[in-house]
mmCIF file of C-alpha atoms in Angstrom:
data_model
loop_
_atom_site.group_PDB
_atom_site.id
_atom_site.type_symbol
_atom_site.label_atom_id
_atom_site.label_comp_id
_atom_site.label_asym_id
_atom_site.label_seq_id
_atom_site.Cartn_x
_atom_site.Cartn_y
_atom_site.Cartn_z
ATOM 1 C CA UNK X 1 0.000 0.000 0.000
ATOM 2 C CA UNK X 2 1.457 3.523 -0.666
ATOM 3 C CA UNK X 3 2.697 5.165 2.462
ATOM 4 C CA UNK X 4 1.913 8.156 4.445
ATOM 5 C CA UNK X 5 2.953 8.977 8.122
ATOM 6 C CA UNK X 6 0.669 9.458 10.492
ATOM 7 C CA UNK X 7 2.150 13.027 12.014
ATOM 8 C CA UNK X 8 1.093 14.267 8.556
ATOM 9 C CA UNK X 9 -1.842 13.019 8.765
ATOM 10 C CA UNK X 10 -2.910 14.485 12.393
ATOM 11 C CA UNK X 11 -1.668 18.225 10.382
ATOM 12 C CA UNK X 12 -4.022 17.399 7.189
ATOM 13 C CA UNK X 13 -7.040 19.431 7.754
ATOM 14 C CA UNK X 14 -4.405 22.527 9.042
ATOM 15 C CA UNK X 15 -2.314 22.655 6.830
ATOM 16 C CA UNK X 16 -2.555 25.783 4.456
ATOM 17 C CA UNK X 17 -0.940 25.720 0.643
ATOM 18 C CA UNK X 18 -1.105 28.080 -2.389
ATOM 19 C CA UNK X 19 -2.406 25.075 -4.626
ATOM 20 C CA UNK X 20 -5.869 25.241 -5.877
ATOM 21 C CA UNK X 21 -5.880 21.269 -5.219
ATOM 22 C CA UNK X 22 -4.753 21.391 -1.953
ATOM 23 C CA UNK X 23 -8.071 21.453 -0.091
ATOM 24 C CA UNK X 24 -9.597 18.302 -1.910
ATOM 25 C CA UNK X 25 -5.829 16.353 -2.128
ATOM 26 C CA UNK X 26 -6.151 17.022 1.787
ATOM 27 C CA UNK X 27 -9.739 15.834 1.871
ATOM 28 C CA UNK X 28 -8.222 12.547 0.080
ATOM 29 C CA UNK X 29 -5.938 11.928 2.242
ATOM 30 C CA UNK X 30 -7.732 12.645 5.876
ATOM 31 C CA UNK X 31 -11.232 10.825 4.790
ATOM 32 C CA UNK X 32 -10.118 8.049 1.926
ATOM 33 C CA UNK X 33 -6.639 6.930 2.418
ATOM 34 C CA UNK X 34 -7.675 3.379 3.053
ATOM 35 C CA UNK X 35 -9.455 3.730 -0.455
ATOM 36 C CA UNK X 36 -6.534 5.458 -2.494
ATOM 37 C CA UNK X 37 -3.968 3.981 -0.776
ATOM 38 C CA UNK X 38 -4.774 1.057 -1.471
ATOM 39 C CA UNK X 39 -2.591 -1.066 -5.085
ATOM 40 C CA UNK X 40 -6.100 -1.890 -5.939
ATOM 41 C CA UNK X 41 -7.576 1.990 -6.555
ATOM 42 C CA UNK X 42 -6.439 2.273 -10.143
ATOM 43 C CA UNK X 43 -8.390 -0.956 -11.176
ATOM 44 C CA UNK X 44 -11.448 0.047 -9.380
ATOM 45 C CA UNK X 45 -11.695 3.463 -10.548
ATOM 46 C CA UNK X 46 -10.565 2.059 -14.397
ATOM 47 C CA UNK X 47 -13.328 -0.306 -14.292
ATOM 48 C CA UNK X 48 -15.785 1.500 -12.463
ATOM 49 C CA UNK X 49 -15.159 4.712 -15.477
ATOM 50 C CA UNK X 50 -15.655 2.634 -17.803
ATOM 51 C CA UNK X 51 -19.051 1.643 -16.537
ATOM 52 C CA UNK X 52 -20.348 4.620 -15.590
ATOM 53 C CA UNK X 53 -19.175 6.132 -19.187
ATOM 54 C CA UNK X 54 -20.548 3.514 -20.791
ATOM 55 C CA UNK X 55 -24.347 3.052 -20.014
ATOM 56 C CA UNK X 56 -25.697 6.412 -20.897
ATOM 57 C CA UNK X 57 -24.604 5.246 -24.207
ATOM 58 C CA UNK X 58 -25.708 2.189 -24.565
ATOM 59 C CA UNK X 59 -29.312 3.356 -23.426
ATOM 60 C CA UNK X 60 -29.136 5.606 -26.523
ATOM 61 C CA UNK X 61 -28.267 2.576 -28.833
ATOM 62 C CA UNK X 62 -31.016 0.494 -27.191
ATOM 63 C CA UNK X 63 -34.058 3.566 -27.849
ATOM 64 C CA UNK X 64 -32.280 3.466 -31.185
ATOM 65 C CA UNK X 65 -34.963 5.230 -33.753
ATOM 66 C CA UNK X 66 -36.641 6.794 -30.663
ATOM 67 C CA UNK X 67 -34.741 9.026 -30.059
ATOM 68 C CA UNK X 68 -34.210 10.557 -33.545
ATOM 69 C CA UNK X 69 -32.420 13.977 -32.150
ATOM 70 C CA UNK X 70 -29.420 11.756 -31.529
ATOM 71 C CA UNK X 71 -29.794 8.840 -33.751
ATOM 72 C CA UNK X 72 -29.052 10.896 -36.501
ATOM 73 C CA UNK X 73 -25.657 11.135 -35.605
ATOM 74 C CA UNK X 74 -25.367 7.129 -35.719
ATOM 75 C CA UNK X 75 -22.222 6.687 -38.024
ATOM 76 C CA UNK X 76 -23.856 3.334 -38.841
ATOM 77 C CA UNK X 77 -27.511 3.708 -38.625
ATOM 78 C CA UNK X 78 -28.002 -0.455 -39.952
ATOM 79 C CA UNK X 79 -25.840 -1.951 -37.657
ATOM 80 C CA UNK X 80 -27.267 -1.500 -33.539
ATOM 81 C CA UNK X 81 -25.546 -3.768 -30.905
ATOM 82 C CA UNK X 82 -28.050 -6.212 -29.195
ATOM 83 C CA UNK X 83 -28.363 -6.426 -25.341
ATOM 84 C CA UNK X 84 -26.771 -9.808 -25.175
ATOM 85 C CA UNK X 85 -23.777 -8.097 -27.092
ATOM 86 C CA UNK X 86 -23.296 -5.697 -24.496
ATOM 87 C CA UNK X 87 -23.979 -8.170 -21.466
ATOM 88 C CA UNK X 88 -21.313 -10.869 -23.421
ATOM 89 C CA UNK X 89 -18.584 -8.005 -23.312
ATOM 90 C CA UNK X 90 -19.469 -6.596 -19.915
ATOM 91 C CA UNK X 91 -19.143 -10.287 -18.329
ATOM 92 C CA UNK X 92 -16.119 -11.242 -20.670
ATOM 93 C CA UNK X 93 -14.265 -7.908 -19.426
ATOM 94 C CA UNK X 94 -14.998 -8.515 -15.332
ATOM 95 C CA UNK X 95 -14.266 -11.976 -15.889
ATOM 96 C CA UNK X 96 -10.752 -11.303 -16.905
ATOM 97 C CA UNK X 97 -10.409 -8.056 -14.264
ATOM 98 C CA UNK X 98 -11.086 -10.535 -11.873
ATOM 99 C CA UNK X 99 -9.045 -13.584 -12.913
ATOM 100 C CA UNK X 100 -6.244 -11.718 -14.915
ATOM 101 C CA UNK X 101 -5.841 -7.629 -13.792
ATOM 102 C CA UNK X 102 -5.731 -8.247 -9.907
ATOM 103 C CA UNK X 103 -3.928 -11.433 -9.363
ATOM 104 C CA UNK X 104 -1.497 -9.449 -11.640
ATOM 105 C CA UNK X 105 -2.147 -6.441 -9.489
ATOM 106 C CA UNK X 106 -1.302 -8.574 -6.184
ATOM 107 C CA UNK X 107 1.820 -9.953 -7.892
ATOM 108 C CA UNK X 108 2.890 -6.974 -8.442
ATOM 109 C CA UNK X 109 2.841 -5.795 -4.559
ATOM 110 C CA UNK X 110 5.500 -8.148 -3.837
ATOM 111 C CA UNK X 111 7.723 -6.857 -6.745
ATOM 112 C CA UNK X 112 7.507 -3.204 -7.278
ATOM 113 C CA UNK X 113 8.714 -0.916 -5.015
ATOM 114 C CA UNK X 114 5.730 0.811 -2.409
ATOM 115 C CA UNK X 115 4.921 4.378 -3.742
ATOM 116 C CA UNK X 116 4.173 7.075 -1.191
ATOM 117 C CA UNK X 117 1.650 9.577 -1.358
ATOM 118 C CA UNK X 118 3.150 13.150 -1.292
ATOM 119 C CA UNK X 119 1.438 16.014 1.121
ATOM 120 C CA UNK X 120 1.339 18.147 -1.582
ATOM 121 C CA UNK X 121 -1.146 18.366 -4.178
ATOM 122 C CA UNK X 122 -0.156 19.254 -7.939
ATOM 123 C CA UNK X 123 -0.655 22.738 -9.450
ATOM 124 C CA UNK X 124 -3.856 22.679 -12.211
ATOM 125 C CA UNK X 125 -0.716 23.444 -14.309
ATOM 126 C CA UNK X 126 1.232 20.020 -13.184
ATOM 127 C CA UNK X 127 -2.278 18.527 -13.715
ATOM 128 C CA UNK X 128 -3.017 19.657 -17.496
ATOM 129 C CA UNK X 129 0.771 19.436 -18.644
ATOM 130 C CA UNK X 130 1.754 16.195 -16.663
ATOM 131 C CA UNK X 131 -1.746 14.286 -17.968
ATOM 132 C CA UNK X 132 -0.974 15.519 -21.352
ATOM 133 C CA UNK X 133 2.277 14.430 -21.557
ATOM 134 C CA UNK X 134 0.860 10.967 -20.103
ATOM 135 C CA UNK X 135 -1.918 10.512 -23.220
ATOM 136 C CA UNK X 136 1.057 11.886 -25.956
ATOM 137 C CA UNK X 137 3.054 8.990 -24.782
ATOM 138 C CA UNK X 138 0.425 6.488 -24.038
ATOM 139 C CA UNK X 139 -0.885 7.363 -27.936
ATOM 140 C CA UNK X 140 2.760 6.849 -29.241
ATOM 141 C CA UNK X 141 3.128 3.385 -27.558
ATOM 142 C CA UNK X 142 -0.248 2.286 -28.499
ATOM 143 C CA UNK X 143 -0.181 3.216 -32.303
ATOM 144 C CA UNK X 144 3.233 1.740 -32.483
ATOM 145 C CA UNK X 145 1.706 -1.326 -30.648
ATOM 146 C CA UNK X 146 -1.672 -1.369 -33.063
ATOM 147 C CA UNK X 147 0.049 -0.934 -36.380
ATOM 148 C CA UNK X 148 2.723 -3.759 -35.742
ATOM 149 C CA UNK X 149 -0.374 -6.090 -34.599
ATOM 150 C CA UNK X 150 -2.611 -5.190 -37.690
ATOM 151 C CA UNK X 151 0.518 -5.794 -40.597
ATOM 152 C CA UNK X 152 1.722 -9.408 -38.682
ATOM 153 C CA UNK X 153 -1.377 -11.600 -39.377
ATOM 154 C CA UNK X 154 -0.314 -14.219 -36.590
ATOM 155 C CA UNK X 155 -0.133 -11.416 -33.913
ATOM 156 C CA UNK X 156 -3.652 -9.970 -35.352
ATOM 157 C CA UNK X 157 -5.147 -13.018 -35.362
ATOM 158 C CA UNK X 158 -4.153 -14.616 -31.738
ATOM 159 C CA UNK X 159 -4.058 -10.684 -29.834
ATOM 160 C CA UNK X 160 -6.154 -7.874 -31.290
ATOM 161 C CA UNK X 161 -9.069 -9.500 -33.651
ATOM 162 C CA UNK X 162 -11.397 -10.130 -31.061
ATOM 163 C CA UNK X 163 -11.712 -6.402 -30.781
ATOM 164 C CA UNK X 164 -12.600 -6.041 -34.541
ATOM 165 C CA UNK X 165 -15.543 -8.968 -33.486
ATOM 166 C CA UNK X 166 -17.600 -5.786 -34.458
ATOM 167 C CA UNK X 167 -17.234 -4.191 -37.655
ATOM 168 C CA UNK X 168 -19.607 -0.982 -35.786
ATOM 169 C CA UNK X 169 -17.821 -0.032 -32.421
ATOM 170 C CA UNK X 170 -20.407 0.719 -29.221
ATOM 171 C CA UNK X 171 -19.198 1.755 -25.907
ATOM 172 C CA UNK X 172 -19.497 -1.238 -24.387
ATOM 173 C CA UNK X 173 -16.633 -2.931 -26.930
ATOM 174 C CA UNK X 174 -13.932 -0.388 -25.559
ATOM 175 C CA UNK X 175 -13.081 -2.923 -23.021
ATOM 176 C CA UNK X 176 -13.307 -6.191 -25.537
ATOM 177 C CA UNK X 177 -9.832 -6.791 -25.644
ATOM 178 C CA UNK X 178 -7.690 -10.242 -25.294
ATOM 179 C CA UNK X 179 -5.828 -10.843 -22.130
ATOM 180 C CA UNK X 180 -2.834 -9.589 -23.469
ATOM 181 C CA UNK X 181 -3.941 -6.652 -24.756
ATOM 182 C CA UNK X 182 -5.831 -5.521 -21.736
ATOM 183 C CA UNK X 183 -2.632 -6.539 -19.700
ATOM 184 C CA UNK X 184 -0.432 -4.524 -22.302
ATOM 185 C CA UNK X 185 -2.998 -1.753 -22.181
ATOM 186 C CA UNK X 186 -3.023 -1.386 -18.700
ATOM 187 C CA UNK X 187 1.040 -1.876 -17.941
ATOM 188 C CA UNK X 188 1.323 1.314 -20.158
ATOM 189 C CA UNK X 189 -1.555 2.916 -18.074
ATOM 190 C CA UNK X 190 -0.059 2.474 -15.007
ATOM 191 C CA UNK X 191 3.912 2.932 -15.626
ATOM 192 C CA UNK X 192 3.837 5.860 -17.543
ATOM 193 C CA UNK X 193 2.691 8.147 -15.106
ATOM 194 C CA UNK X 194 5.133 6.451 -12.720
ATOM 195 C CA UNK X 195 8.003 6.880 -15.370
ATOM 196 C CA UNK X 196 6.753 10.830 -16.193
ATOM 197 C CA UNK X 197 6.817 11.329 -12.086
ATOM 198 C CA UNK X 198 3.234 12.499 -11.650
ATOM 199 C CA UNK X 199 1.413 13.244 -9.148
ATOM 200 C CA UNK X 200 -1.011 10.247 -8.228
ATOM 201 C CA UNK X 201 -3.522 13.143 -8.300
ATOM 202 C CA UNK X 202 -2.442 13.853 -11.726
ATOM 203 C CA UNK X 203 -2.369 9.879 -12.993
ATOM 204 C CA UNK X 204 -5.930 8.947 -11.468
ATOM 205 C CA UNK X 205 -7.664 12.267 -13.608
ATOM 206 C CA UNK X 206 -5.416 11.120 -16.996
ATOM 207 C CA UNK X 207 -7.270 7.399 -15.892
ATOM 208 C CA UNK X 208 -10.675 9.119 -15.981
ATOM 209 C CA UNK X 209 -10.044 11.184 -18.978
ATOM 210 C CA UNK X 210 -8.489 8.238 -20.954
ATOM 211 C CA UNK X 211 -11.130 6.058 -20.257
ATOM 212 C CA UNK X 212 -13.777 8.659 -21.247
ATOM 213 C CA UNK X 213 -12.122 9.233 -24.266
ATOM 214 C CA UNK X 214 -11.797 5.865 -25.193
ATOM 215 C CA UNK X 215 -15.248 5.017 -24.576
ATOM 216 C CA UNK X 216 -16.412 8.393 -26.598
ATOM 217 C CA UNK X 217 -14.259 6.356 -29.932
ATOM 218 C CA UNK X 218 -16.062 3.185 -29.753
ATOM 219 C CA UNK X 219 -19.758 4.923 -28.969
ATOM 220 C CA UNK X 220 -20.590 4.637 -32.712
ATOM 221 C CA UNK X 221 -22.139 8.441 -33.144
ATOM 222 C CA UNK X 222 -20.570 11.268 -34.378
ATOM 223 C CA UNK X 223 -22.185 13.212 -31.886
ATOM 224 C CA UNK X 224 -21.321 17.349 -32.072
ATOM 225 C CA UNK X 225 -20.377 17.840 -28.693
ATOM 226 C CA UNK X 226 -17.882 15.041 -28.389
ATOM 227 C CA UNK X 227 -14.115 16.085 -27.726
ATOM 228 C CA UNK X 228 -12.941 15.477 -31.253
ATOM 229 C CA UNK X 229 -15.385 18.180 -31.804
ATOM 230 C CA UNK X 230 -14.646 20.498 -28.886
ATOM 231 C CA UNK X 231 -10.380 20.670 -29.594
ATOM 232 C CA UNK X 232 -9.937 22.055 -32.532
ATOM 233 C CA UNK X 233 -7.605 21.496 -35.485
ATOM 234 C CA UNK X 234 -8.596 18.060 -35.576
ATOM 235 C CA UNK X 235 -6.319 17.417 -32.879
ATOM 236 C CA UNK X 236 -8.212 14.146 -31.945
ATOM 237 C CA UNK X 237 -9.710 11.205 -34.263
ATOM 238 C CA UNK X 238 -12.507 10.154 -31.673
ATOM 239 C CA UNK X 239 -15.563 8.283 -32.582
ATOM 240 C CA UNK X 240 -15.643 8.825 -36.422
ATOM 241 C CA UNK X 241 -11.799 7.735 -36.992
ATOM 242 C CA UNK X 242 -11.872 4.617 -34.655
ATOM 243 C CA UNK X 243 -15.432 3.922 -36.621
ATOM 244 C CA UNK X 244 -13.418 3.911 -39.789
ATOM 245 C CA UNK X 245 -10.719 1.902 -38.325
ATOM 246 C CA UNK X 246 -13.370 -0.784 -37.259
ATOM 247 C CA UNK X 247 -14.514 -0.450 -41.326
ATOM 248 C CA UNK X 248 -11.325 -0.505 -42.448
ATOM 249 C CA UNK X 249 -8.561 -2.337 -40.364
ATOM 250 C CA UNK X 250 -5.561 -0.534 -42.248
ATOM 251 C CA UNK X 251 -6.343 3.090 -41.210
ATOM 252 C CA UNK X 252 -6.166 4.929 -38.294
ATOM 253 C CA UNK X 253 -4.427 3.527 -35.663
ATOM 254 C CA UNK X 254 -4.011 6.310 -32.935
ATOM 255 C CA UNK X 255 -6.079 5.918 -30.227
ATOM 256 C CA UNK X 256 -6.930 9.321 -28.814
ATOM 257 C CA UNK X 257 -4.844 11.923 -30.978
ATOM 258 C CA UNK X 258 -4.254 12.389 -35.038
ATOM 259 C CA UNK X 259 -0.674 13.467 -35.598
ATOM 260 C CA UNK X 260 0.667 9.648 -36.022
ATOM 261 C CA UNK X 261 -2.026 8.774 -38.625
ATOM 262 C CA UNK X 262 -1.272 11.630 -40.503
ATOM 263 C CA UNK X 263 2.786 11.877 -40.348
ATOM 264 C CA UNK X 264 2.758 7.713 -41.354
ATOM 265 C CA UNK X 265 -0.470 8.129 -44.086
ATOM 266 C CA UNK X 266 -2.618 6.208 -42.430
ATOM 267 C CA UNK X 267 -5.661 8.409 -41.792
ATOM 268 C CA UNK X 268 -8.584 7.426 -43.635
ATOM 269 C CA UNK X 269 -11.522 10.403 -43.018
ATOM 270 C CA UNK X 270 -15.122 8.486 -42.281
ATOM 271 C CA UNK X 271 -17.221 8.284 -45.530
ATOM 272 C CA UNK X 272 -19.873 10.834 -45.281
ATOM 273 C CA UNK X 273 -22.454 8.244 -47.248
ATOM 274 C CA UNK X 274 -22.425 6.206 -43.575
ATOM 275 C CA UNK X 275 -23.875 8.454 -42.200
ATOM 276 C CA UNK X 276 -27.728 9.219 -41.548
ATOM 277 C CA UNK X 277 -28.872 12.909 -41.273
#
């Protein structure tokens, strides 16, 4: 478990600091150490993100035609996931959580070396800069990782097919990924922060964001008020890129950003006839 004295502990609720964060990294600390302490937090809160982010959009794919306003935006109005697709991948995804991620997570107690928690927060500056720099990297190792599994058939076919089980992404399918993927996923998820020396602070809102993010590619809408939408420049591929990726298996293999796809060639701009307006 990550460490923190107990003098510091008994000064937490007066101790004053010029960081904005300071009051709720305080708050943290005095009322939930058990809970963030604990090797265990950045599964639960993973998981538990990915949950939360994930059911307001599957309620939208299962009123479907209901709900025209949004169904519009459906980048593949013909193809709608099924409940007992989204109950396979939710069970399929705790199943290996529970068999795979925390006995790996446990393992790892007795190996790595015990973090402590520092008394200070980060700045909102550390926050934005640090997470950044977190997703830039993340992105590199994961197109990197996503191109070389896509041009060696063997490595496609035994690691990363399963996720292209589904030619049209929903939010649900972020999370259907082999065991080695998910384990690959999440070693990068959890070391690079530790590598980049940021704040735990800083690493659990770059978990929240990330998982947002990645849940916003697979929802299957090109909705206008996504964050693809929101940064400009085209800064990020989100839903309609990973769609196209899902349609076409040799293009676009950055996961949250755009500057990869389009330095190597490989971006591929979603057809305009799949959509419905």
């Amino acid at each position: 478990m990550l460490n923190i004295s107990e003098p510091i502990l008994q000064h937490l609720p007066f101790r004053a600091s010029d960081h904005l964060l300071q009051p709720f990294w305080d708050y943290l600390l005095f009322h939930h150490l058990p809970l963030i302490s604990s090797p265990f937090f950045p599964v639960l809160l993973t998981f538990s993100s990915y949950v939360f982010f994930s059911i307001p959009f599957a309620a939208l794919d299962l009123l479907g035609e209901r709900l025209p306003s949004v169904y519009q935006y459906k980048i593949q109005p013909d193809r709608l996931p099924t409940v007992g697709m989204m109950v396979k991948i939710f069970m399929s995804s705790l199943y290996k959580h529970i068999f795979f991620v925390l006995p790996a997570v446990t393992i790892g107690i007795f190996i790595l070396p015990t973090p402590t928690l520092p008394q200070e927060a980060p700045t909102l500056c550390e926050v934005v800069i640090d997470g950044l720099a977190v997703l830039l990297v993340f992105d590199t190792q994961y197109y990197i990782w996503h191109y070389i599994h896509h041009k060696q058939p063997q490595l496609y076919r035994w690691i990363h097919a399963i996720h292209h089980e589904y030619r049209a992404p929903f939010s649900w399918s972020t999370e259907h990924l082999s065991i080695p993927e998910l384990m690959a996923v999440g070693l990068w998820s959890n070391q690079d922060p530790i590598l980049l020396k940021c704040h735990p602070l800083t690493a659990w809102c770059v978990t929240v964001v990330s998982v947002w993010m990645s849940v916003e590619n697979h929802i299957g809408y090109d909705l206008p008020w996504t964050v693809n939408h929101l940064v400009p420049f085209g800064l990020l591929g989100g839903a309609p890129a990973h769609d196209m990726h899902h349609q076409r298996p040799s293009s676009n293999y950055s996961v949250f950003f755009s500057h990869w796809d389009r330095i190597f060639g490989t971006t591929v701009p979603l057809k305009k006839k799949t959509m419905r307006r």
